Short mmCIF file of C-alpha atoms in Angstrom, two decimals:
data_model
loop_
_atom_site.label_atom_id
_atom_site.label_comp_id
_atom_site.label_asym_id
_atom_site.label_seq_id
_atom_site.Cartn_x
_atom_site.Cartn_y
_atom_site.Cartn_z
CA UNK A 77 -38.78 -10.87 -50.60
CA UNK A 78 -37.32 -14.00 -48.68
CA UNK A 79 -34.54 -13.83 -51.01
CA UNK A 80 -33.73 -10.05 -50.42
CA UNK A 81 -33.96 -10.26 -46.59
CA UNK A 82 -31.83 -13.54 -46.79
CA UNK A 83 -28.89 -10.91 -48.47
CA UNK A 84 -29.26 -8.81 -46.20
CA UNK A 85 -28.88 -11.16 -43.30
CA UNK A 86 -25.82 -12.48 -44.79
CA UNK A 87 -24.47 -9.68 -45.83
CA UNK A 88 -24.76 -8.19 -42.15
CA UNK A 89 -23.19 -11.44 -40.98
CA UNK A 90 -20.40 -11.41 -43.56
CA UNK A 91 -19.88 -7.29 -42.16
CA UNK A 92 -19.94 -8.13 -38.41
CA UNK A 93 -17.26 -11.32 -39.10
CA UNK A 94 -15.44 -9.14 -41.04
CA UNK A 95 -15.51 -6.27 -38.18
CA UNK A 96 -14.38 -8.32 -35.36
CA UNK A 97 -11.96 -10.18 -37.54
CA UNK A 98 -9.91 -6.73 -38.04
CA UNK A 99 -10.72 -6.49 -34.23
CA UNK A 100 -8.86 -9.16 -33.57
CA UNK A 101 -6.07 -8.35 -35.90
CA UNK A 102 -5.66 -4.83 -35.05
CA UNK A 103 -5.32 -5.81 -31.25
CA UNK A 104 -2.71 -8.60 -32.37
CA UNK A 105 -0.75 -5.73 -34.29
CA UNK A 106 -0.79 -4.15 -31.01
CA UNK A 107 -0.29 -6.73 -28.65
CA UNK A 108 2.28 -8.73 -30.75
CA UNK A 109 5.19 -6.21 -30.50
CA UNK A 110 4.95 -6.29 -26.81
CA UNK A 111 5.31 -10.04 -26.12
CA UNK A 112 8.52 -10.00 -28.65
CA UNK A 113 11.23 -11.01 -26.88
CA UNK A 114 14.87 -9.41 -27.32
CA UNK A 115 17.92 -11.34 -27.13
CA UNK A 116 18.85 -11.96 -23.33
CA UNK A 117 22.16 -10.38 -22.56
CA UNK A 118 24.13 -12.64 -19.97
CA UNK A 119 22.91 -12.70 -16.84
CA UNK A 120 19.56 -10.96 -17.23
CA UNK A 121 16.43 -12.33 -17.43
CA UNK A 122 14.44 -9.31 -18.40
CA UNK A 123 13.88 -7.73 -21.76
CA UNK A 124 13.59 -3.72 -22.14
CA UNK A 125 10.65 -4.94 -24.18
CA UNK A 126 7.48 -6.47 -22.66
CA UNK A 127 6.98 -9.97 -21.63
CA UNK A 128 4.05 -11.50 -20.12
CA UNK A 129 4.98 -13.00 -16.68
CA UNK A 130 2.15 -15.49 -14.69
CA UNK A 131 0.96 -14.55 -11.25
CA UNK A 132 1.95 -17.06 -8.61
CA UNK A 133 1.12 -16.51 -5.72
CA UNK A 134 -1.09 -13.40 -4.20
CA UNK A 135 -0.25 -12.59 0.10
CA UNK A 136 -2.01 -10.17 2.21
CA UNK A 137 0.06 -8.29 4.13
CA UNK A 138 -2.55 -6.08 5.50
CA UNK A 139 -6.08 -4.31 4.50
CA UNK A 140 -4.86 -2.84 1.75
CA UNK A 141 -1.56 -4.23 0.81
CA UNK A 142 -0.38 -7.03 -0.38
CA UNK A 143 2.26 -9.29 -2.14
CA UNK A 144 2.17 -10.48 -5.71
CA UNK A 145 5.14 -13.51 -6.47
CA UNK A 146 5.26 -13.64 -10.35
CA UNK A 147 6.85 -16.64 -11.95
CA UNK A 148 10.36 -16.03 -14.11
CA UNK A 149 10.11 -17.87 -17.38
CA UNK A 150 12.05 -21.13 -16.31
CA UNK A 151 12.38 -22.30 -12.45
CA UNK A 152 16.06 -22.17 -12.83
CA UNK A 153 16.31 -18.46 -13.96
CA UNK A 154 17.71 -16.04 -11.59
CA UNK A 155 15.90 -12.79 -10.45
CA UNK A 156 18.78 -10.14 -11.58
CA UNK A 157 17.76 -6.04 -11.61
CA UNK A 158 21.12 -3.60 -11.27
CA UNK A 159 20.68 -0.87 -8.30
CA UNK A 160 18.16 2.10 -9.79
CA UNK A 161 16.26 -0.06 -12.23
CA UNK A 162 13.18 -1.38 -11.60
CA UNK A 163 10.42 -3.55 -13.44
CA UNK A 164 7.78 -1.17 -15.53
CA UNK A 165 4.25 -2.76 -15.73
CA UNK A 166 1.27 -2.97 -18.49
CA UNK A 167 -2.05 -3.99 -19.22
CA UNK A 168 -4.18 -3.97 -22.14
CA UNK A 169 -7.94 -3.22 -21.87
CA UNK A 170 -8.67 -2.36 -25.68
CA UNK A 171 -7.25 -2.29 -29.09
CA UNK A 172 -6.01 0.82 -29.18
CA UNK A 173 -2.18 2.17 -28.53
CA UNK A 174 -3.69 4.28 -25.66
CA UNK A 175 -6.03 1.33 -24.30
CA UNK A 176 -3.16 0.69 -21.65
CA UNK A 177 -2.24 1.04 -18.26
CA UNK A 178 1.62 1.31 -16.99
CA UNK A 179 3.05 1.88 -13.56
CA UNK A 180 6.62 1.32 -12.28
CA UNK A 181 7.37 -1.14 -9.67
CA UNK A 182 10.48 -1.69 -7.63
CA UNK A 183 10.58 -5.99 -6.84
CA UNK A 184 11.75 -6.71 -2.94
CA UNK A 185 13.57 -10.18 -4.53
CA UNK A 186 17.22 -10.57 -3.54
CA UNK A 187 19.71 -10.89 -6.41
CA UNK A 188 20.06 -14.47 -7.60
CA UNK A 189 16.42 -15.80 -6.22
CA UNK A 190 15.21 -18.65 -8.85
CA UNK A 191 12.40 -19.04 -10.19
CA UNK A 192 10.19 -15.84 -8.66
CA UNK A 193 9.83 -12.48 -8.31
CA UNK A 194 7.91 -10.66 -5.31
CA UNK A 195 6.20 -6.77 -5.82
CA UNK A 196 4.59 -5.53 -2.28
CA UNK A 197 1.69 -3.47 -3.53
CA UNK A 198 -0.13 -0.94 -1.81
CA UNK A 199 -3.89 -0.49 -3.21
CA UNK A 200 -4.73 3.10 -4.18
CA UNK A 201 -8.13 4.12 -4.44
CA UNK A 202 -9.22 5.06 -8.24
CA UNK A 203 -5.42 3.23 -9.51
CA UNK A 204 -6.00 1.71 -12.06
CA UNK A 205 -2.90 -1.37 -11.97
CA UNK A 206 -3.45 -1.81 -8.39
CA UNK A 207 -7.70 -1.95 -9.03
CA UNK A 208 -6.10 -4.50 -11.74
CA UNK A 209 -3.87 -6.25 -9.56
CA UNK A 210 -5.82 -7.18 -6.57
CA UNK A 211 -7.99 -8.36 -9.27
CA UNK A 212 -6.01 -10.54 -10.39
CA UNK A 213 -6.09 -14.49 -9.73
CA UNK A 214 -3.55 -17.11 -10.03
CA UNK A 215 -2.27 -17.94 -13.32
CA UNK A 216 -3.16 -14.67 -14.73
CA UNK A 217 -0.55 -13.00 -16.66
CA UNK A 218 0.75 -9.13 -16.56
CA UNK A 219 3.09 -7.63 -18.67
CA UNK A 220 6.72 -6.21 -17.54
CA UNK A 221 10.04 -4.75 -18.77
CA UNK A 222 13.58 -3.37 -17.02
CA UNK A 223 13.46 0.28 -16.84
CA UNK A 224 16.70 1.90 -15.77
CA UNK A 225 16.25 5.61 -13.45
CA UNK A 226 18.58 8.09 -14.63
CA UNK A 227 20.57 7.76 -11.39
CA UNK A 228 22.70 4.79 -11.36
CA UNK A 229 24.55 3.77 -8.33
CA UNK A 230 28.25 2.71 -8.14
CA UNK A 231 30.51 1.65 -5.36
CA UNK A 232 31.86 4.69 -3.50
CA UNK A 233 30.33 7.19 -6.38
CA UNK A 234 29.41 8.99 -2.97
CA UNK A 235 30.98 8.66 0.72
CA UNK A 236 27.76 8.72 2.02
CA UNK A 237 23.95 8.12 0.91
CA UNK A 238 21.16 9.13 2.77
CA UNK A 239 17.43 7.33 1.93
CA UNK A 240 14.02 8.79 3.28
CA UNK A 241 10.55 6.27 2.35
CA UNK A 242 7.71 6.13 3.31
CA UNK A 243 5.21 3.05 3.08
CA UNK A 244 5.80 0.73 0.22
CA UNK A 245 8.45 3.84 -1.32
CA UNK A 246 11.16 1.29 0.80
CA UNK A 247 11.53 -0.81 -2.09
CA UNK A 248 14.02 0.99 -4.53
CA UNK A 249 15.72 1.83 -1.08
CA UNK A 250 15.86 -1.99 -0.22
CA UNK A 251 17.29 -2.52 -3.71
CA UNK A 252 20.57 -0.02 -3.53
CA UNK A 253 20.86 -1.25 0.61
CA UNK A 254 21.27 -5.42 -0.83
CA UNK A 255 23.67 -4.43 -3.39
CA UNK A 256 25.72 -1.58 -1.49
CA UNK A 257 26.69 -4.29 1.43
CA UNK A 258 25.71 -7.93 -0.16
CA UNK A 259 26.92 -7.95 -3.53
CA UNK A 260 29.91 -8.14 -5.30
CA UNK A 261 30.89 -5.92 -8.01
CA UNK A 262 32.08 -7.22 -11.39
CA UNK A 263 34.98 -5.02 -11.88
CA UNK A 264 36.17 -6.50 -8.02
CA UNK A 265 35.49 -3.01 -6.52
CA UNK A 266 35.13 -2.65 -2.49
CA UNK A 267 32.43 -0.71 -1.64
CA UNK A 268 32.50 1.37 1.26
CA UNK A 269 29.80 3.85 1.26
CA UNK A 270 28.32 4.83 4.16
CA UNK A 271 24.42 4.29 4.07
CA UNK A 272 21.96 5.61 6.03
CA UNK A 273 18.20 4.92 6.01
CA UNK A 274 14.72 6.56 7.51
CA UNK A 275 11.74 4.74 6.97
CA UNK A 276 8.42 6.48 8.10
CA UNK A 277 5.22 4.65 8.69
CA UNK A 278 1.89 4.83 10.15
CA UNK A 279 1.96 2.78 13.36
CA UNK A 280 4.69 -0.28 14.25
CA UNK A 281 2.48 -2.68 12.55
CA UNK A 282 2.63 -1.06 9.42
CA UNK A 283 6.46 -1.47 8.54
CA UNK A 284 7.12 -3.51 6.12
CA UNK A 285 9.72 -6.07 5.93
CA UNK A 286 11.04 -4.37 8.91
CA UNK A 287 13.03 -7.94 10.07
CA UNK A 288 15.16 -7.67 6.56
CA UNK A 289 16.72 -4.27 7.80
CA UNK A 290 17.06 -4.93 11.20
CA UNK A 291 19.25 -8.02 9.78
CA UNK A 292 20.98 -5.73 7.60
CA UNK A 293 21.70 -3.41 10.20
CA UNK A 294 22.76 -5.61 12.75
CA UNK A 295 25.11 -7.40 9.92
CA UNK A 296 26.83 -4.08 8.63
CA UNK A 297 26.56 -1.78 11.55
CA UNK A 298 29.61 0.45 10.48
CA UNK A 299 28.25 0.75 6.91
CA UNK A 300 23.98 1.13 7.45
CA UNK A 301 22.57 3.20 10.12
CA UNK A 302 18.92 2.50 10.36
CA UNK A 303 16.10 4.89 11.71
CA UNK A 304 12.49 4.62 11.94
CA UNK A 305 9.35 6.91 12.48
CA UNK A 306 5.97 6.44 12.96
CA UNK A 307 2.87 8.58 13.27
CA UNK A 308 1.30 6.83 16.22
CA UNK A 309 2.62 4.28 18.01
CA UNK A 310 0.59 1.09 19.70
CA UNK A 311 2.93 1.31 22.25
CA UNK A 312 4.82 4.52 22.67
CA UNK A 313 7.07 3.06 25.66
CA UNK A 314 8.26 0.37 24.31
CA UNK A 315 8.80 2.23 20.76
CA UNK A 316 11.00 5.22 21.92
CA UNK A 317 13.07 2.77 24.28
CA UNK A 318 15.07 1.55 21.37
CA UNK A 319 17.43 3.61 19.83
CA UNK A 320 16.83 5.51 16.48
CA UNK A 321 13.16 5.14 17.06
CA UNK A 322 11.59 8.68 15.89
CA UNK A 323 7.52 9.23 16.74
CA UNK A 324 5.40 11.82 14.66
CA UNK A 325 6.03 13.21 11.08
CA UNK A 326 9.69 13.79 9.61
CA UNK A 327 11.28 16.92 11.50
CA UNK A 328 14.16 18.98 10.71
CA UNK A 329 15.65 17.07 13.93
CA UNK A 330 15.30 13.80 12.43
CA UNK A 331 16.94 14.25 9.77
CA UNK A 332 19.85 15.99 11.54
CA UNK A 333 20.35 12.73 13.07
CA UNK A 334 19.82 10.73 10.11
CA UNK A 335 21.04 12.21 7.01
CA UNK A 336 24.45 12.81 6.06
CA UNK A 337 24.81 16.58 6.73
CA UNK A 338 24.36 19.44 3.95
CA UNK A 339 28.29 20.64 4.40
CA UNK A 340 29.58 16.45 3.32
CA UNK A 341 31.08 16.74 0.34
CA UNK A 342 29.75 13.47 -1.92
CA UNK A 343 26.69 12.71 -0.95
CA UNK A 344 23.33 12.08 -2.27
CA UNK A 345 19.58 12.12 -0.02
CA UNK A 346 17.48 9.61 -2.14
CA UNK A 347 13.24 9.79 -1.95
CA UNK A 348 10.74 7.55 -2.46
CA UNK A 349 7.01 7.66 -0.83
CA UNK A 350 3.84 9.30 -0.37
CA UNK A 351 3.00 12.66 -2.13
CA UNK A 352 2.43 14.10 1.18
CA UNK A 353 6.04 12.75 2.55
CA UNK A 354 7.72 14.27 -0.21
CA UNK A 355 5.67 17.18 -0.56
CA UNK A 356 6.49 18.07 3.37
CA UNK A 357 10.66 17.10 2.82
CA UNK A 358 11.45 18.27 -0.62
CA UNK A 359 8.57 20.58 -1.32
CA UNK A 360 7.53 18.71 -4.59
CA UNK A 361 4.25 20.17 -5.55
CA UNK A 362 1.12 18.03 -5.47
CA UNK A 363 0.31 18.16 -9.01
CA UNK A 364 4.13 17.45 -10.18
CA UNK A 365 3.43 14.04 -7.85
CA UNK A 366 0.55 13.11 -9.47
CA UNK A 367 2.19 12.25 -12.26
CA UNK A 368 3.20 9.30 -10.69
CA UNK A 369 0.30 8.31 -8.43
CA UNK A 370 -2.69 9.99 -10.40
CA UNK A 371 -4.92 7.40 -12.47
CA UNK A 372 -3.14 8.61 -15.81
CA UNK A 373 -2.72 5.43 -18.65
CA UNK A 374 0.10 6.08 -19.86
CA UNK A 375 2.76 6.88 -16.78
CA UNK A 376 4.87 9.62 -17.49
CA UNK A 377 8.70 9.11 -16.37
CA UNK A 378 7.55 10.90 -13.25
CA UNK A 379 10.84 10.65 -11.92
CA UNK A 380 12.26 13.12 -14.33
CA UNK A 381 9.54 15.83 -13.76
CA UNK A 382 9.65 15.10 -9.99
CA UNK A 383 13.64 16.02 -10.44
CA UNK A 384 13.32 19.13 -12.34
CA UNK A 385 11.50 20.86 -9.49
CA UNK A 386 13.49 23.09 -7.40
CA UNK A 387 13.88 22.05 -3.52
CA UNK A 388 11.67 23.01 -0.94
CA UNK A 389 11.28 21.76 2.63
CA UNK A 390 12.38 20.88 5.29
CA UNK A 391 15.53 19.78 3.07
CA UNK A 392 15.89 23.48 1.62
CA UNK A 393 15.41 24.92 5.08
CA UNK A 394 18.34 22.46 6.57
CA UNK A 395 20.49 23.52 4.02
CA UNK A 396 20.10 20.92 1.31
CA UNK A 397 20.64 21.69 -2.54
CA UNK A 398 18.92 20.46 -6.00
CA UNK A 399 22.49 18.04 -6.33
CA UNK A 400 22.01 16.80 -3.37
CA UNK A 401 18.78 15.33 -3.93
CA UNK A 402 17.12 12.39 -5.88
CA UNK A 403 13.65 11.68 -6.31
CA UNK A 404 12.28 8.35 -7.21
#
């Protein structure tokens, strides 16, 4: 009897060794193909495949935002993402392909920073990367690749291009601004497009990095017109004294004054923010945006399905048509 129930004990041992060892090595098969790294091309330091990256830093900004510095692979590697790409991403929580999580994120790094790259966050209730990422602790690693948008942007492609965000939707916006007036081009082209920006927030407290585009406007004032709105102000004197300073939700007025107008020739209006923001100024329905913000896995290219819409709005009712606009 001893020497029956001994067999069986070992045999159950042998199964359940056996059963996480295939664990193990199915996750492996899994995880292995997204830490392979391709071949840098010159110049960039991120793969289209994924590579882990270690936190490095974690800043609150306010309740329930905050900034996450990631290290680059070597302290002498410079941050490098063309305008209308961005950084896509991932965590694993089981063995399976669909055991994943995967959300786009626009860095606010300038071009040629060593070492670092920052992503301002906003925490969404029921997301699953941000739940993961403001739980998160130094020296934990997250996975990320380059993902390019189907819009790319080019010196002068367009005379003139228009940018509505709201919240943390500045930071593709932020991207195209930097290059447009800071960088130079390899092919030794001039740009000259006009740009022109309106950021909407919450209260005067809540706009972030609002000191880097003051700078920029105040460096490039015939190039970057910059407008703001807010839904309440802390001070509504002091707020509408300076000029371009908009109070309450997006109007048709605002952006009259802010956008290039619907009879310009080459232009583009570029979006990036809140369902509700978009849903008011380009009519995007709700359930096409939660593609993007919904607590989905695997993230569809949201940006596509977001595009294939047809305008509505306060952009339709101004005049506006499907070519002239581009959703992020």
């Amino acid at each position: 009897m001893k020497f029956l129930l001994s067999c069986a004990v070992g045999a159950s041992l042998a199964w359940a060794s056996s059963a996480r060892q295939y664990t193990v090595d199915c996750y492996r098969s899994i995880e292995n193909p997204l830490h392979f790294r391709n071949k840098q091309r010159p110049g960039q330091v991120f793969s289209q495949r994924y590579e882990p990256y270690q936190l490095g830093e974690i800043v609150s900004i306010t309740s329930d935002t905050a900034l996450f510095r990631f290290l680059l692979h070597e302290s002498d590697d410079e941050f490098n993402l063309k305008p209308c790409s961005t950084l896509q991403a991932c965590y694993k929580y089981g063995v399976q392909p669909m055991d994943q999580c995967q959300r786009f994120y626009t860095p606010v790094t300038a071009n040629h920073t060593k070492g670092y790259f920052d992503l301002i966050v906003k925490r969404k209730q029921g997301g699953l990367m941000t739940n993961h990422l403001f739980g998160m602790h130094v020296g934990d690693r997250l996975l990320f690749r380059s993902v390019a948008f189907k819009i790319q942007y080019k010196p002068n492609r367009w005379d003139h291009v228009g940018m509505v965000a709201g919240g943390t939707g500045f930071t593709p916006m932020l991207q195209i601004i930097r290059h447009s007036l800071q960088e130079k081009w390899d092919d030794g082209k001039v740009d000259l497009t006009k740009l022109s920006f309106l950021f909407c927030n919450r209260t005067e407290r809540h706009i972030l990095l609002k000191g880097v585009f003051d700078q920029l406007a105040k460096d490039h004032p015939k190039r970057f017109r910059l407008f703001y709105t807010i839904d309440l102000a802390i001070d509504k004197e002091k707020w509408l004294s300076e000029p371009n300073h908009f109070l309450g939700f997006v109007t048709k007025d605002m952006l009259r004054a802010a956008m290039p107008a619907p009879q310009e020739k080459r232009k583009v209006i570029m979006l990036c923010g809140p369902d509700a923001l978009l849903n008011h100024i380009a009519g995007t329905p709700l359930q096409t945006l939660s593609a993007m913000s919904s607590g989905l896995n695997i993230q569809p290219m949201g940006t596509d399905l977001n595009n294939l819409v047809d305008l509505g709005g306060l952009l339709r009712d101004l005049g506006y048509s499907n070519d002239d606009i581009y959703r992020f």
